[in-house]
Amino acid sequence: DLIAPETTLEGFLIVEAGELKCDSKVRALFAASAKAAAVACTGDEAADLSGMLDAMLTETGNSLAPDARDTLLELLGADRVLSRAEVQKLLIYAGPGTTISEADVTAIVGDAAEMVVDDVISAAFTGHVTEALRQGDRAIASGEAPQSVMLAIQRHVLRLHAVRGALDQGRNADAAFKGLRPPAFGKSRDALSAQCRIWSLAAADRALALTHTAIAASRHTGADDRGLCEHLLIDVARLATAGRRT
C-alpha cells in the first residue's frame, strides 16, 4: 500500500492512504501504536446521499418527483464534494421552490463516477503521475472498480491511437477526428488534440500493449486489481512525460 504525508497541523502528522484492507500491515501498524491512530473514511452510500439531498432541497424549497429522485441517486457517486456540486448545479438550473423532474436531472446532472474516471485519464495521458494516482484512488473510492478504470484507459488509448495514426498519414485534424465513434466534441476534442501533440504512434502502441497485459492479468491471474491499475497509470503517465520532453 502506498501512502504519503499530506500535511502537518499543530505538531500532528496526517498521512492519507487509499482504501486499505483490514489486514493491511500499514493499517495495523498505525492502529497498534500508542502515538498513532488509523481512521477509516468511507464513501457515501445511498442513505448518506439521500440525507444530503434532502438537506439541500430544504434549503432552496425544491422537491423531487419520485422518478427524478431515483435517477439522481443513481447518478451520484460516493464522493461527497462532487455529489454536492452536481446537486447544486441542478438546483440552480431548476430555480428555487420548483419540483424537479426526471428530465431536469438527465439534462443537467452528469454521471459523477464517469466524470471522476475522466479526471484519471486526463492526468495520466498528460504525464502527471501523482495526480493520476490521486484521481485513481478517488475513482475507486467513489465505487468504480479498478478493472473498469483500466478498461476506460484502454478505450482512450484506442481513440488516441486512431487520431494519432490518421495525423501521421497526413490527414488534417478534422479528417482525423471524423472517424471517431463516439465523436469527440468541445473540451473532449481539445484535450485529445493536446495529447496527440505529446504522444507518438509508437508510444500509443506501447500503451496499448501495457493496457492489454494489465487487463489480461486482472481477468486470468488473480492479481490485485488495484495494484495493476496503479502500475498501469504510472506507466501511461511516464509515456506521456517522455513525449513532453521530446
Short mmCIF file of C-alpha atoms in Angstrom, two decimals:
data_model
loop_
_atom_site.label_atom_id
_atom_site.label_comp_id
_atom_site.label_asym_id
_atom_site.label_seq_id
_atom_site.Cartn_x
_atom_site.Cartn_y
_atom_site.Cartn_z
CA ASP A 1 0.00 0.00 0.00
CA LEU A 2 1.34 3.42 -0.95
CA ILE A 3 0.89 6.29 1.47
CA ALA A 4 2.41 9.75 1.57
CA PRO A 5 2.50 12.56 4.13
CA GLU A 6 -0.04 15.19 3.13
CA THR A 7 0.21 17.94 5.70
CA THR A 8 1.13 18.84 9.27
CA LEU A 9 -1.18 20.60 11.70
CA GLU A 10 -0.10 21.86 15.15
CA GLY A 11 2.55 19.20 15.54
CA PHE A 12 0.45 16.33 14.17
CA LEU A 13 1.37 14.44 11.02
CA ILE A 14 -1.61 13.42 8.90
CA VAL A 15 -0.98 10.55 6.50
CA GLU A 16 -3.50 9.76 3.79
CA ALA A 17 -3.78 6.37 2.10
CA GLY A 18 -6.03 4.72 -0.43
CA GLU A 19 -8.55 2.08 0.51
CA LEU A 20 -6.69 -0.26 2.89
CA LYS A 21 -7.86 -3.78 3.66
CA CYS A 22 -8.49 -4.82 7.26
CA ASP A 23 -5.30 -6.92 7.28
CA SER A 24 -3.13 -4.16 5.79
CA LYS A 25 0.25 -4.00 7.54
CA VAL A 26 0.24 -0.20 7.40
CA ARG A 27 -3.22 0.00 8.95
CA ALA A 28 -2.27 -2.49 11.68
CA LEU A 29 0.94 -0.58 12.45
CA PHE A 30 -0.92 2.68 12.98
CA ALA A 31 -3.71 1.05 14.98
CA ALA A 32 -1.30 -0.71 17.34
CA SER A 33 0.84 2.35 18.04
CA ALA A 34 0.30 4.44 21.16
CA LYS A 35 1.36 7.51 19.18
CA ALA A 36 -0.74 6.98 16.07
CA ALA A 37 -4.29 6.17 15.04
CA ALA A 38 -5.97 4.74 11.95
CA VAL A 39 -9.21 6.47 10.98
CA ALA A 40 -11.37 4.92 8.27
CA CYS A 41 -13.06 7.34 5.87
CA THR A 42 -15.77 5.58 3.91
CA GLY A 43 -17.52 6.82 0.80
CA ASP A 44 -21.15 7.91 0.74
CA GLU A 45 -23.81 5.21 0.49
CA ALA A 46 -27.42 5.57 -0.61
CA ALA A 47 -28.67 6.67 2.83
CA ASP A 48 -25.90 9.29 3.12
CA LEU A 49 -26.68 10.70 -0.31
CA SER A 50 -30.39 10.76 0.42
CA GLY A 51 -29.85 12.73 3.63
CA MET A 52 -27.56 15.22 1.91
CA LEU A 53 -30.08 15.62 -0.91
CA ASP A 54 -32.98 16.27 1.48
CA ALA A 55 -31.00 18.94 3.32
CA MET A 56 -30.09 20.76 0.11
CA LEU A 57 -33.68 20.60 -1.18
CA THR A 58 -34.98 22.03 2.11
CA GLU A 59 -32.59 24.97 1.88
CA THR A 60 -33.94 26.02 -1.52
CA GLY A 61 -37.57 24.91 -1.13
CA ASN A 62 -37.33 22.47 -4.02
CA SER A 63 -38.83 19.00 -4.30
CA LEU A 64 -38.08 16.00 -6.49
CA ALA A 65 -40.52 13.88 -8.44
CA PRO A 66 -40.16 10.23 -7.30
CA ASP A 67 -38.63 9.05 -10.57
CA ALA A 68 -36.32 12.07 -10.57
CA ARG A 69 -35.06 11.18 -7.10
CA ASP A 70 -34.27 7.59 -8.09
CA THR A 71 -32.42 8.71 -11.22
CA LEU A 72 -30.45 11.36 -9.36
CA LEU A 73 -29.29 8.96 -6.64
CA GLU A 74 -28.15 6.51 -9.33
CA LEU A 75 -26.03 9.19 -10.99
CA LEU A 76 -24.37 10.49 -7.84
CA GLY A 77 -21.23 8.72 -6.67
CA ALA A 78 -19.56 8.19 -3.31
CA ASP A 79 -17.55 11.42 -3.47
CA ARG A 80 -19.43 13.93 -1.27
CA VAL A 81 -17.85 17.06 -2.75
CA LEU A 82 -18.58 16.02 -6.32
CA SER A 83 -22.14 14.94 -5.45
CA ARG A 84 -22.90 18.27 -3.75
CA ALA A 85 -21.59 20.14 -6.79
CA GLU A 86 -23.86 18.17 -9.11
CA VAL A 87 -26.93 18.74 -6.92
CA GLN A 88 -26.12 22.44 -6.61
CA LYS A 89 -25.90 22.71 -10.39
CA LEU A 90 -29.31 21.05 -10.69
CA LEU A 91 -30.88 23.40 -8.12
CA ILE A 92 -29.57 26.47 -9.90
CA TYR A 93 -30.97 25.16 -13.17
CA ALA A 94 -34.40 24.40 -11.70
CA GLY A 95 -34.74 27.59 -9.67
CA PRO A 96 -35.91 27.82 -6.04
CA GLY A 97 -39.25 26.39 -4.97
CA THR A 98 -39.81 24.20 -8.03
CA THR A 99 -40.48 20.50 -8.45
CA ILE A 100 -37.59 18.90 -10.28
CA SER A 101 -38.48 16.31 -12.93
CA GLU A 102 -36.53 13.33 -14.20
CA ALA A 103 -35.98 15.23 -17.47
CA ASP A 104 -34.31 18.03 -15.50
CA VAL A 105 -31.99 15.52 -13.82
CA THR A 106 -30.93 13.76 -17.02
CA ALA A 107 -30.42 17.09 -18.79
CA ILE A 108 -28.16 18.61 -16.13
CA VAL A 109 -26.52 16.02 -13.90
CA GLY A 110 -23.61 14.06 -15.29
CA ASP A 111 -22.60 10.60 -14.17
CA ALA A 112 -20.33 11.51 -11.23
CA ALA A 113 -18.33 8.28 -11.40
CA GLU A 114 -17.74 8.75 -15.13
CA MET A 115 -16.50 12.30 -14.57
CA VAL A 116 -14.02 11.07 -11.96
CA VAL A 117 -12.66 8.49 -14.43
CA ASP A 118 -12.28 11.30 -17.00
CA ASP A 119 -10.06 13.10 -14.47
CA VAL A 120 -7.96 9.94 -14.08
CA ILE A 121 -7.45 9.70 -17.84
CA SER A 122 -6.70 13.40 -18.22
CA ALA A 123 -3.96 13.25 -15.58
CA ALA A 124 -2.40 10.03 -16.87
CA PHE A 125 -2.34 10.97 -20.55
CA THR A 126 -0.77 14.37 -19.85
CA GLY A 127 2.04 12.86 -17.79
CA HIS A 128 1.03 13.82 -14.25
CA VAL A 129 1.87 10.66 -12.31
CA THR A 130 0.98 11.83 -8.80
CA GLU A 131 -2.31 13.35 -9.92
CA ALA A 132 -3.21 10.25 -11.92
CA LEU A 133 -2.72 8.08 -8.84
CA ARG A 134 -4.69 10.50 -6.68
CA GLN A 135 -7.58 10.59 -9.13
CA GLY A 136 -7.38 6.81 -9.47
CA ASP A 137 -7.80 6.45 -5.70
CA ARG A 138 -10.70 8.88 -5.83
CA ALA A 139 -12.44 6.94 -8.60
CA ILE A 140 -12.11 3.65 -6.76
CA ALA A 141 -13.29 5.25 -3.51
CA SER A 142 -16.33 6.51 -5.44
CA GLY A 143 -17.25 2.94 -6.28
CA GLU A 144 -15.51 2.47 -9.63
CA ALA A 145 -13.88 -0.96 -9.99
CA PRO A 146 -10.13 -0.90 -10.81
CA GLN A 147 -10.80 -3.10 -13.85
CA SER A 148 -13.36 -0.53 -15.09
CA VAL A 149 -10.70 2.18 -14.84
CA MET A 150 -8.30 0.02 -16.84
CA LEU A 151 -10.96 -0.59 -19.49
CA ALA A 152 -11.57 3.18 -19.69
CA ILE A 153 -7.84 3.67 -20.21
CA GLN A 154 -7.91 1.08 -22.97
CA ARG A 155 -10.80 2.82 -24.74
CA HIS A 156 -8.98 6.13 -24.54
CA VAL A 157 -5.72 4.68 -25.88
CA LEU A 158 -7.63 3.28 -28.87
CA ARG A 159 -9.10 6.72 -29.60
CA LEU A 160 -5.71 8.41 -29.19
CA HIS A 161 -4.09 5.77 -31.42
CA ALA A 162 -6.72 6.28 -34.13
CA VAL A 163 -6.32 10.05 -34.25
CA ARG A 164 -2.51 9.99 -33.99
CA GLY A 165 -2.35 7.37 -36.74
CA ALA A 166 -4.58 9.43 -39.04
CA LEU A 167 -2.47 12.53 -38.46
CA ASP A 168 0.70 10.58 -39.22
CA GLN A 169 -0.88 9.53 -42.52
CA GLY A 170 -1.16 13.19 -43.48
CA ARG A 171 -4.84 13.81 -42.71
CA ASN A 172 -5.85 17.14 -41.26
CA ALA A 173 -7.35 17.37 -37.77
CA ASP A 174 -10.97 17.42 -38.97
CA ALA A 175 -10.46 14.28 -41.03
CA ALA A 176 -8.55 12.58 -38.21
CA PHE A 177 -11.37 13.15 -35.73
CA LYS A 178 -14.17 12.40 -38.17
CA GLY A 179 -13.79 8.64 -37.82
CA LEU A 180 -14.06 8.54 -34.03
CA ARG A 181 -17.06 6.73 -32.54
CA PRO A 182 -18.42 8.16 -30.37
CA PRO A 183 -17.39 11.55 -31.81
CA ALA A 184 -15.25 13.97 -29.79
CA PHE A 185 -16.58 17.50 -29.38
CA GLY A 186 -15.66 20.63 -27.47
CA LYS A 187 -13.39 20.11 -24.46
CA SER A 188 -13.10 16.40 -25.18
CA ARG A 189 -11.69 17.09 -28.64
CA ASP A 190 -9.42 19.85 -27.32
CA ALA A 191 -7.98 17.51 -24.70
CA LEU A 192 -7.39 14.73 -27.22
CA SER A 193 -5.77 17.16 -29.65
CA ALA A 194 -3.39 18.35 -26.93
CA GLN A 195 -2.49 14.75 -26.07
CA CYS A 196 -1.76 13.98 -29.72
CA ARG A 197 0.94 16.65 -29.62
CA ILE A 198 2.88 14.74 -26.94
CA TRP A 199 2.01 11.17 -27.92
CA SER A 200 3.68 9.40 -30.83
CA LEU A 201 2.09 6.41 -32.54
CA ALA A 202 4.86 4.22 -31.12
CA ALA A 203 4.07 5.42 -27.58
CA ALA A 204 0.38 4.72 -28.15
CA ASP A 205 1.30 1.22 -29.36
CA ARG A 206 3.28 0.69 -26.17
CA ALA A 207 0.38 1.96 -24.03
CA LEU A 208 -2.00 -0.43 -25.80
CA ALA A 209 0.29 -3.36 -25.07
CA LEU A 210 0.65 -2.39 -21.41
CA THR A 211 -3.11 -1.96 -21.05
CA HIS A 212 -3.82 -5.32 -22.66
CA THR A 213 -1.33 -7.03 -20.33
CA ALA A 214 -2.82 -5.40 -17.22
CA ILE A 215 -6.41 -6.27 -18.13
CA ALA A 216 -5.45 -9.85 -19.01
CA ALA A 217 -3.67 -10.24 -15.67
CA SER A 218 -6.71 -8.87 -13.88
CA ARG A 219 -9.01 -11.35 -15.58
CA HIS A 220 -6.91 -14.51 -15.58
CA THR A 221 -4.17 -14.49 -12.92
CA GLY A 222 -5.95 -13.41 -9.76
CA ALA A 223 -3.53 -10.50 -9.34
CA ASP A 224 -4.51 -7.48 -7.23
CA ASP A 225 -6.69 -5.30 -9.49
CA ARG A 226 -5.89 -2.11 -7.66
CA GLY A 227 -2.16 -2.69 -7.87
CA LEU A 228 -2.41 -3.47 -11.57
CA CYS A 229 -4.42 -0.31 -12.14
CA GLU A 230 -1.90 1.83 -10.25
CA HIS A 231 1.04 0.38 -12.18
CA LEU A 232 -0.78 0.98 -15.45
CA LEU A 233 -1.45 4.61 -14.54
CA ILE A 234 2.21 5.11 -13.70
CA ASP A 235 3.33 3.50 -16.97
CA VAL A 236 0.91 5.58 -19.08
CA ALA A 237 1.84 8.81 -17.33
CA ARG A 238 5.55 8.09 -17.83
CA LEU A 239 4.99 7.53 -21.54
CA ALA A 240 3.23 10.89 -21.73
CA THR A 241 6.04 12.58 -19.76
CA ALA A 242 8.61 11.17 -22.18
CA GLY A 243 6.56 12.61 -25.05
CA ARG A 244 6.56 16.07 -23.49
CA ARG A 245 10.35 16.00 -23.24
CA THR A 246 10.99 15.10 -26.89
#
